[in-house]
């Protein structure tokens, strides 16, 4: 099993930056891809970014390409999401997830509790 805990959310003005962190613990966490998803009120949970520790691959949703960057810690037990040039439409609860490398929530087996990101205009 893998346990995930997110942190780093908060209130930021449009155009600003935030860095989200996700601490991962459990058996063989480096076997899993690590992803970020987000969910705004009244909307479905959507893919943001994913990183494959084994292959060193990354992928991003079109809406965040060029603005967000996903990375892992040196020990490969943490994942980060650097968010720049934030827009009000980025407002959502952001979730860290571990599982297969993919874009769909059902491809990820483990989830954190989420951290709120609010971008004001």
Coordinates of N, CA, C and O in Angstrom, one line a residue, residues 59-114:
X59 N 4.0 13.8 -18.5 CA 2.9 14.2 -19.4 C 2.1 15.3 -18.7 O 1.9 15.2 -17.5
X60 N 1.5 16.2 -19.5 CA 0.7 17.3 -18.9 C -0.6 17.4 -19.7 O -0.7 17.2 -20.9
X61 N -1.6 17.9 -19.0 CA -2.9 18.3 -19.7 C -2.6 19.5 -20.5 O -1.7 20.4 -20.2
X62 N -3.2 19.7 -21.7 CA -3.0 20.8 -22.6 C -3.2 22.1 -21.8 O -2.5 23.1 -22.1
X63 N -4.1 22.2 -20.9 CA -4.5 23.4 -20.2 C -3.4 23.9 -19.3 O -3.4 25.1 -18.9
X64 N -2.4 23.1 -19.0 CA -1.4 23.5 -18.0 C 0.0 23.5 -18.7 O 1.0 23.9 -18.0
X65 N 0.2 23.0 -19.9 CA 1.5 22.9 -20.5 C 2.1 24.3 -20.6 O 1.5 25.2 -21.0
X66 N 3.4 24.3 -20.2 CA 4.1 25.5 -20.2 C 4.0 26.3 -19.0 O 4.8 27.3 -18.8
X67 N 3.1 26.0 -18.1 CA 2.8 26.7 -16.9 C 3.2 25.9 -15.6 O 3.6 26.4 -14.6
X68 N 2.8 24.6 -15.7 CA 3.0 23.7 -14.6 C 4.2 22.7 -14.9 O 4.5 22.4 -16.0
X69 N 4.9 22.3 -13.8 CA 5.9 21.3 -13.9 C 5.9 20.3 -12.8 O 5.8 20.7 -11.6
X70 N 5.9 19.0 -13.1 CA 5.9 17.9 -12.2 C 7.3 17.4 -12.0 O 8.1 17.3 -13.0
X71 N 7.7 17.1 -10.8 CA 9.0 16.6 -10.5 C 8.9 15.7 -9.3 O 8.0 15.7 -8.5
X72 N 10.0 14.9 -9.1 CA 10.1 14.0 -7.9 C 11.3 14.5 -7.1 O 12.2 15.1 -7.5
X73 N 11.3 14.0 -5.8 CA 12.4 14.3 -4.9 C 13.6 13.4 -5.2 O 13.4 12.4 -5.9
X74 N 14.7 13.7 -4.6 CA 15.9 12.9 -4.9 C 15.8 11.5 -4.4 O 16.3 10.6 -5.0
X75 N 15.0 11.3 -3.3 CA 14.8 9.9 -2.8 C 13.6 9.2 -3.5 O 13.4 8.1 -3.1
X76 N 13.0 9.9 -4.4 CA 11.8 9.3 -5.1 C 10.7 8.9 -4.2 O 10.0 7.9 -4.5
X77 N 10.5 9.6 -3.1 CA 9.4 9.4 -2.2 C 8.5 10.6 -2.1 O 7.7 10.7 -1.1
X78 N 8.7 11.6 -3.0 CA 7.9 12.8 -3.0 C 7.7 13.2 -4.4 O 8.6 13.0 -5.3
X79 N 6.6 13.9 -4.6 CA 6.3 14.5 -5.9 C 5.9 15.9 -5.7 O 5.2 16.2 -4.8
X80 N 6.2 16.8 -6.7 CA 5.9 18.2 -6.6 C 5.2 18.7 -7.8 O 5.4 18.1 -8.9
X81 N 4.4 19.7 -7.7 CA 3.8 20.3 -8.8 C 4.0 21.8 -8.7 O 3.4 22.5 -7.8
X82 N 4.9 22.3 -9.5 CA 5.2 23.8 -9.6 C 4.2 24.4 -10.5 O 4.1 24.0 -11.7
X83 N 3.4 25.4 -10.0 CA 2.4 26.0 -10.8 C 2.7 27.5 -10.9 O 2.8 28.2 -9.9
X84 N 2.9 27.9 -12.1 CA 3.2 29.3 -12.5 C 2.1 29.9 -13.3 O 1.4 29.2 -13.9
X85 N 2.1 31.2 -13.4 CA 1.1 31.9 -14.2 C -0.3 31.4 -13.9 O -1.0 31.2 -14.9
X86 N -0.6 31.3 -12.7 CA -1.9 30.8 -12.3 C -3.1 31.6 -12.8 O -3.0 32.9 -12.8
X87 N -4.1 31.0 -13.2 CA -5.4 31.6 -13.6 C -6.5 31.2 -12.7 O -6.5 30.2 -12.1
X88 N -7.6 32.1 -12.7 CA -8.7 31.7 -11.8 C -9.3 30.3 -12.2 O -9.8 29.7 -11.3
X89 N -9.2 29.9 -13.4 CA -9.8 28.6 -13.8 C -8.9 27.5 -13.3 O -9.4 26.3 -13.4
X90 N -7.8 27.7 -12.7 CA -7.0 26.7 -12.0 C -7.5 26.4 -10.6 O -7.0 25.5 -10.0
X91 N -8.5 27.2 -10.1 CA -9.0 27.0 -8.8 C -9.7 25.6 -8.7 O -10.5 25.3 -9.5
X92 N -9.2 24.8 -7.8 CA -9.7 23.4 -7.6 C -9.1 22.8 -6.4 O -8.1 23.4 -5.8
X93 N -9.6 21.7 -6.0 CA -8.9 20.8 -5.1 C -7.9 20.0 -5.9 O -8.3 19.3 -6.8
X94 N -6.7 20.0 -5.5 CA -5.6 19.2 -6.2 C -5.3 17.9 -5.4 O -5.1 18.0 -4.2
X95 N -5.3 16.8 -6.1 CA -5.0 15.5 -5.5 C -3.8 14.9 -6.1 O -3.6 14.9 -7.3
X96 N -3.0 14.3 -5.2 CA -1.9 13.5 -5.6 C -2.3 12.0 -5.7 O -3.2 11.6 -4.9
X97 N -1.8 11.3 -6.7 CA -2.2 9.9 -6.9 C -1.1 9.0 -7.3 O -0.1 9.5 -7.9
X98 N -1.1 7.8 -7.0 CA -0.1 6.8 -7.4 C -0.8 5.6 -8.1 O -1.8 5.1 -7.6
X99 N -0.2 5.1 -9.2 CA -0.7 4.0 -9.9 C 0.0 3.8 -11.2 O 1.2 4.1 -11.4
X100 N -0.8 3.4 -12.2 CA -0.3 3.2 -13.5 C 0.0 4.5 -14.2 O -0.7 5.5 -13.8
X101 N 0.8 4.6 -15.2 CA 1.1 5.8 -15.9 C -0.1 6.0 -16.9 O -0.4 5.2 -17.7
X102 N -0.8 7.1 -16.7 CA -2.0 7.3 -17.5 C -2.6 8.7 -17.2 O -2.0 9.5 -16.4
X103 N -3.8 8.9 -17.8 CA -4.5 10.2 -17.7 C -5.8 10.0 -17.0 O -6.5 11.0 -16.7
X104 N -6.2 8.8 -16.7 CA -7.6 8.5 -16.1 C -7.5 8.3 -14.6 O -6.6 7.5 -14.2
X105 N -8.4 8.8 -13.9 CA -8.4 8.5 -12.4 C -8.5 7.0 -12.1 O -7.8 6.6 -11.1
X106 N -9.2 6.2 -12.9 CA -9.2 4.8 -12.5 C -8.0 4.0 -12.8 O -7.9 2.8 -12.5
X107 N -7.0 4.7 -13.4 CA -5.7 4.1 -13.5 C -4.7 4.3 -12.3 O -3.6 3.8 -12.3
X108 N -5.2 5.0 -11.3 CA -4.5 5.3 -10.1 C -5.2 4.7 -8.9 O -6.4 4.9 -8.7
X109 N -4.4 3.9 -8.2 CA -4.9 3.1 -7.1 C -4.9 3.8 -5.7 O -5.7 3.4 -4.9
X110 N -4.1 4.8 -5.5 CA -3.9 5.4 -4.2 C -4.0 6.9 -4.4 O -3.5 7.5 -5.3
X111 N -4.7 7.5 -3.4 CA -5.0 9.0 -3.5 C -4.8 9.7 -2.2 O -5.0 9.1 -1.1
X112 N -4.3 10.9 -2.2 CA -4.2 11.7 -1.1 C -5.6 12.4 -0.8 O -6.6 12.2 -1.5
X113 N -5.6 13.2 0.2 CA -6.9 13.9 0.6 C -7.2 15.1 -0.1 O -8.3 15.6 -0.1
X114 N -6.2 15.7 -0.8 CA -6.4 16.9 -1.6 C -6.0 18.1 -0.9 O -6.0 18.2 0.4

